[in-house]
CSV table of N, CA and C in Angstrom, one decimal:
chain,number,residue,atom,x,y,z
A,615,MET,N,-16.8,27.4,-9.9
A,615,MET,CA,-15.5,27.8,-10.0
A,615,MET,C,-15.2,28.9,-8.9
A,616,ALA,N,-16.2,29.7,-8.6
A,616,ALA,CA,-16.0,30.7,-7.5
A,616,ALA,C,-15.8,30.1,-6.2
A,617,ALA,N,-16.3,28.9,-6.0
A,617,ALA,CA,-16.2,28.2,-4.7
A,617,ALA,C,-14.8,27.8,-4.4
A,618,LEU,N,-14.0,27.5,-5.5
A,618,LEU,CA,-12.6,27.1,-5.3
A,618,LEU,C,-11.8,28.3,-4.8
A,619,TYR,N,-12.2,29.5,-5.1
A,619,TYR,CA,-11.4,30.7,-4.6
A,619,TYR,C,-11.6,30.8,-3.0
A,620,VAL,N,-12.6,30.2,-2.5
A,620,VAL,CA,-12.9,30.2,-1.1
A,620,VAL,C,-12.3,29.0,-0.4
A,621,MET,N,-12.6,27.8,-1.0
A,621,MET,CA,-12.2,26.5,-0.4
A,621,MET,C,-10.7,26.3,-0.4
A,622,ILE,N,-10.0,26.7,-1.4
A,622,ILE,CA,-8.6,26.4,-1.4
A,622,ILE,C,-7.9,27.2,-0.2
A,623,PRO,N,-8.1,28.5,0.0
A,623,PRO,CA,-7.5,29.1,1.1
A,623,PRO,C,-7.9,28.6,2.5
A,624,VAL,N,-9.2,28.2,2.5
A,624,VAL,CA,-9.7,27.6,3.8
A,624,VAL,C,-9.0,26.3,4.1
A,625,ALA,N,-8.8,25.5,3.0
A,625,ALA,CA,-8.1,24.2,3.2
A,625,ALA,C,-6.6,24.4,3.6
A,626,VAL,N,-6.0,25.4,3.0
A,626,VAL,CA,-4.6,25.7,3.4
A,626,VAL,C,-4.5,26.2,4.8
A,627,ILE,N,-5.4,27.0,5.2
A,627,ILE,CA,-5.5,27.4,6.6
A,627,ILE,C,-5.7,26.3,7.6
A,628,VAL,N,-6.6,25.4,7.3
A,628,VAL,CA,-6.8,24.2,8.1
A,628,VAL,C,-5.6,23.3,8.2
A,629,VAL,N,-4.9,23.1,7.1
A,629,VAL,CA,-3.7,22.3,7.1
A,629,VAL,C,-2.6,23.0,8.0
A,630,ALA,N,-2.5,24.3,7.8
A,630,ALA,CA,-1.5,25.0,8.6
A,630,ALA,C,-1.8,24.9,10.1
A,631,LEU,N,-3.0,25.0,10.4
A,631,LEU,CA,-3.5,24.9,11.8
A,631,LEU,C,-3.2,23.5,12.4
A,632,ALA,N,-3.4,22.5,11.6
A,632,ALA,CA,-3.1,21.1,12.0
A,632,ALA,C,-1.7,20.9,12.2
A,633,ILE,N,-0.8,21.4,11.3
A,633,ILE,CA,0.6,21.3,11.5
A,633,ILE,C,1.1,22.1,12.7
A,634,TRP,N,0.6,23.3,12.9
A,634,TRP,CA,0.9,24.0,14.1
A,634,TRP,C,0.5,23.3,15.4
A,635,LEU,N,-0.7,22.7,15.4
A,635,LEU,CA,-1.1,22.0,16.6
A,635,LEU,C,-0.2,20.7,16.9
A,636,LEU,N,0.2,20.1,15.8
A,636,LEU,CA,1.1,18.9,16.0
A,636,LEU,C,2.4,19.3,16.6
A,637,PHE,N,3.0,20.4,16.1
A,637,PHE,CA,4.3,20.9,16.7
A,637,PHE,C,4.1,21.4,18.1
A,638,TRP,N,3.0,22.0,18.4
A,638,TRP,CA,2.7,22.5,19.7
A,638,TRP,C,2.6,21.3,20.7
A,639,ALA,N,1.9,20.2,20.3
A,639,ALA,CA,1.8,19.0,21.1
A,639,ALA,C,3.1,18.4,21.4
A,640,VAL,N,3.9,18.3,20.4
A,640,VAL,CA,5.3,17.6,20.5
A,640,VAL,C,6.1,18.5,21.4
A,641,ASP,N,6.1,19.8,21.3
A,641,ASP,CA,7.0,20.7,22.1
A,641,ASP,C,6.5,20.7,23.6
A,642,ASN,N,5.2,20.4,23.8
A,642,ASN,CA,4.7,20.4,25.2
A,642,ASN,C,4.7,19.1,25.8
A,643,GLY,N,5.3,18.1,25.2
A,643,GLY,CA,5.5,16.8,25.8
A,643,GLY,C,4.3,15.9,25.8
A,644,GLN,N,3.3,16.1,24.9
A,644,GLN,CA,2.1,15.3,24.8
A,644,GLN,C,2.4,13.9,24.4
A,645,TYR,N,3.5,13.7,23.7
A,645,TYR,CA,3.8,12.3,23.1
A,645,TYR,C,5.0,11.7,23.8
A,646,ASP,N,5.3,12.2,25.0
A,646,ASP,CA,6.5,11.6,25.7
A,646,ASP,C,6.3,10.2,26.2
A,647,ASP,N,5.2,9.9,26.8
A,647,ASP,CA,4.9,8.6,27.4
A,647,ASP,C,3.6,8.1,26.9
A,648,LEU,N,3.6,7.3,25.9
A,648,LEU,CA,2.4,6.8,25.3
A,648,LEU,C,1.9,5.5,26.0
A,649,ASP,N,2.8,4.7,26.7
A,649,ASP,CA,2.4,3.4,27.2
A,649,ASP,C,1.8,3.4,28.6
A,650,SER,N,2.3,4.3,29.5
A,650,SER,CA,1.9,4.2,30.9
A,650,SER,C,0.4,4.5,31.1
A,651,PRO,N,-0.2,5.5,30.5
A,651,PRO,CA,-1.6,5.8,30.8
A,651,PRO,C,-2.4,4.6,30.3
A,652,ALA,N,-2.1,3.9,29.3
A,652,ALA,CA,-2.8,2.7,28.8
A,652,ALA,C,-2.7,1.6,29.8
A,653,HIS,N,-1.6,1.4,30.4
A,653,HIS,CA,-1.4,0.3,31.3
A,653,HIS,C,-2.0,0.6,32.7
A,654,THR,N,-2.0,1.8,33.2
A,654,THR,CA,-2.5,2.1,34.5
A,654,THR,C,-3.9,1.8,34.7
A,655,ILE,N,-4.7,1.8,33.7
A,655,ILE,CA,-6.1,1.5,33.8
A,655,ILE,C,-6.4,0.1,34.2
A,656,LEU,N,-5.4,-0.8,33.9
A,656,LEU,CA,-5.5,-2.2,34.2
A,656,LEU,C,-5.3,-2.6,35.6
A,657,PHE,N,-4.7,-1.7,36.4
A,657,PHE,CA,-4.3,-2.1,37.8
A,657,PHE,C,-5.2,-1.4,38.8
A,658,ASP,N,-5.3,-2.1,39.9
A,658,ASP,CA,-6.1,-1.5,41.0
A,658,ASP,C,-5.2,-0.5,41.7
A,659,ASP,N,-5.8,0.7,42.1
A,659,ASP,CA,-5.1,1.7,42.7
A,659,ASP,C,-4.6,1.4,44.1
A,660,GLU,N,-5.2,0.5,44.8
A,660,GLU,CA,-4.9,0.1,46.1
A,660,GLU,C,-3.8,-1.1,46.2
A,661,ASP,N,-3.5,-1.6,45.1
A,661,ASP,CA,-2.5,-2.7,45.0
A,661,ASP,C,-1.1,-2.2,45.4
A,662,PRO,N,-0.5,-2.8,46.4
A,662,PRO,CA,0.8,-2.3,46.8
A,662,PRO,C,1.9,-2.5,45.7
A,663,SER,N,1.8,-3.5,44.9
A,663,SER,CA,2.8,-3.7,43.9
A,663,SER,C,2.6,-2.6,42.8
A,664,HIS,N,1.4,-2.2,42.6
A,664,HIS,CA,1.1,-1.2,41.6
A,664,HIS,C,1.7,0.2,42.1
A,665,LYS,N,1.5,0.5,43.4
A,665,LYS,CA,2.0,1.7,43.9
A,665,LYS,C,3.5,1.7,43.9
A,666,ALA,N,4.1,0.5,44.2
A,666,ALA,CA,5.6,0.5,44.1
A,666,ALA,C,6.1,0.7,42.7
A,667,GLY,N,5.4,0.1,41.7
A,667,GLY,CA,5.7,0.3,40.3
A,667,GLY,C,5.6,1.8,39.9
A,668,LEU,N,4.6,2.5,40.4
A,668,LEU,CA,4.5,3.9,40.1
A,668,LEU,C,5.6,4.7,40.7
A,669,ALA,N,5.9,4.4,41.9
A,669,ALA,CA,7.0,5.1,42.6
A,669,ALA,C,8.3,4.8,41.9
A,670,GLU,N,8.6,3.6,41.4
A,670,GLU,CA,9.8,3.3,40.6
A,670,GLU,C,9.8,4.1,39.3
A,671,ALA,N,8.7,4.2,38.7
A,671,ALA,CA,8.6,4.9,37.4
A,671,ALA,C,8.9,6.4,37.6
A,672,GLU,N,8.4,6.9,38.7
A,672,GLU,CA,8.6,8.3,39.0
A,672,GLU,C,10.1,8.6,39.3
A,673,ARG,N,10.7,7.6,40.1
A,673,ARG,CA,12.1,7.7,40.4
A,673,ARG,C,13.0,7.7,39.2
A,674,THR,N,12.7,6.8,38.3
A,674,THR,CA,13.5,6.7,37.1
A,674,THR,C,13.3,7.9,36.1
A,675,ALA,N,12.2,8.5,36.2
A,675,ALA,CA,11.9,9.7,35.3
A,675,ALA,C,12.6,10.9,35.8
A,676,ARG,N,12.9,11.0,37.1
A,676,ARG,CA,13.6,12.2,37.6
A,676,ARG,C,15.1,12.2,37.2
A,677,SER,N,15.6,13.4,37.3
A,677,SER,CA,17.1,13.5,37.0
A,677,SER,C,17.8,12.9,38.2
A,678,PRO,N,19.1,12.5,38.0
A,678,PRO,CA,19.9,11.9,39.0
A,678,PRO,C,20.1,12.8,40.2
A,679,GLY,N,20.1,14.1,40.1
A,679,GLY,CA,20.4,15.0,41.2
A,679,GLY,C,19.2,15.1,42.1
A,680,GLN,N,18.0,14.7,41.7
A,680,GLN,CA,16.8,14.8,42.6
A,680,GLN,C,16.6,13.5,43.3
A,681,ASP,N,17.4,12.4,43.1
A,681,ASP,CA,17.1,11.1,43.6
A,681,ASP,C,17.5,11.0,45.1
A,682,GLU,N,18.3,11.9,45.7
A,682,GLU,CA,18.7,11.7,47.1
A,682,GLU,C,17.6,11.8,48.1
A,683,ASP,N,16.7,12.7,47.9
A,683,ASP,CA,15.6,12.9,48.9
A,683,ASP,C,14.4,12.1,48.7
A,684,THR,N,14.5,11.1,47.8
A,684,THR,CA,13.4,10.2,47.6
A,684,THR,C,13.6,8.9,48.4
A,685,PRO,N,12.6,8.6,49.3
A,685,PRO,CA,12.8,7.4,50.1
A,685,PRO,C,12.7,6.1,49.3
A,686,ARG,N,13.4,5.1,49.7
A,686,ARG,CA,13.4,3.8,49.0
A,686,ARG,C,12.2,3.0,49.6
A,687,VAL,N,11.6,2.2,48.7
A,687,VAL,CA,10.4,1.4,49.1
A,687,VAL,C,10.9,0.0,49.4
């Protein structure tokens, strides 16, 4: 019974820490783009069409005001 007096507060602290880490990750953009890192491993870095696709993805991710100084491919 005495172990419960220790284990319950420890469990509550661990759950609170996990919830805090989840909110920290969401606020810092860790879950913004879940698909691109998984797909980039499939492509060769020297492939011109892959580089063009990366440039297009970067161009669409920027705000419209920053698009004027980006050269077109």
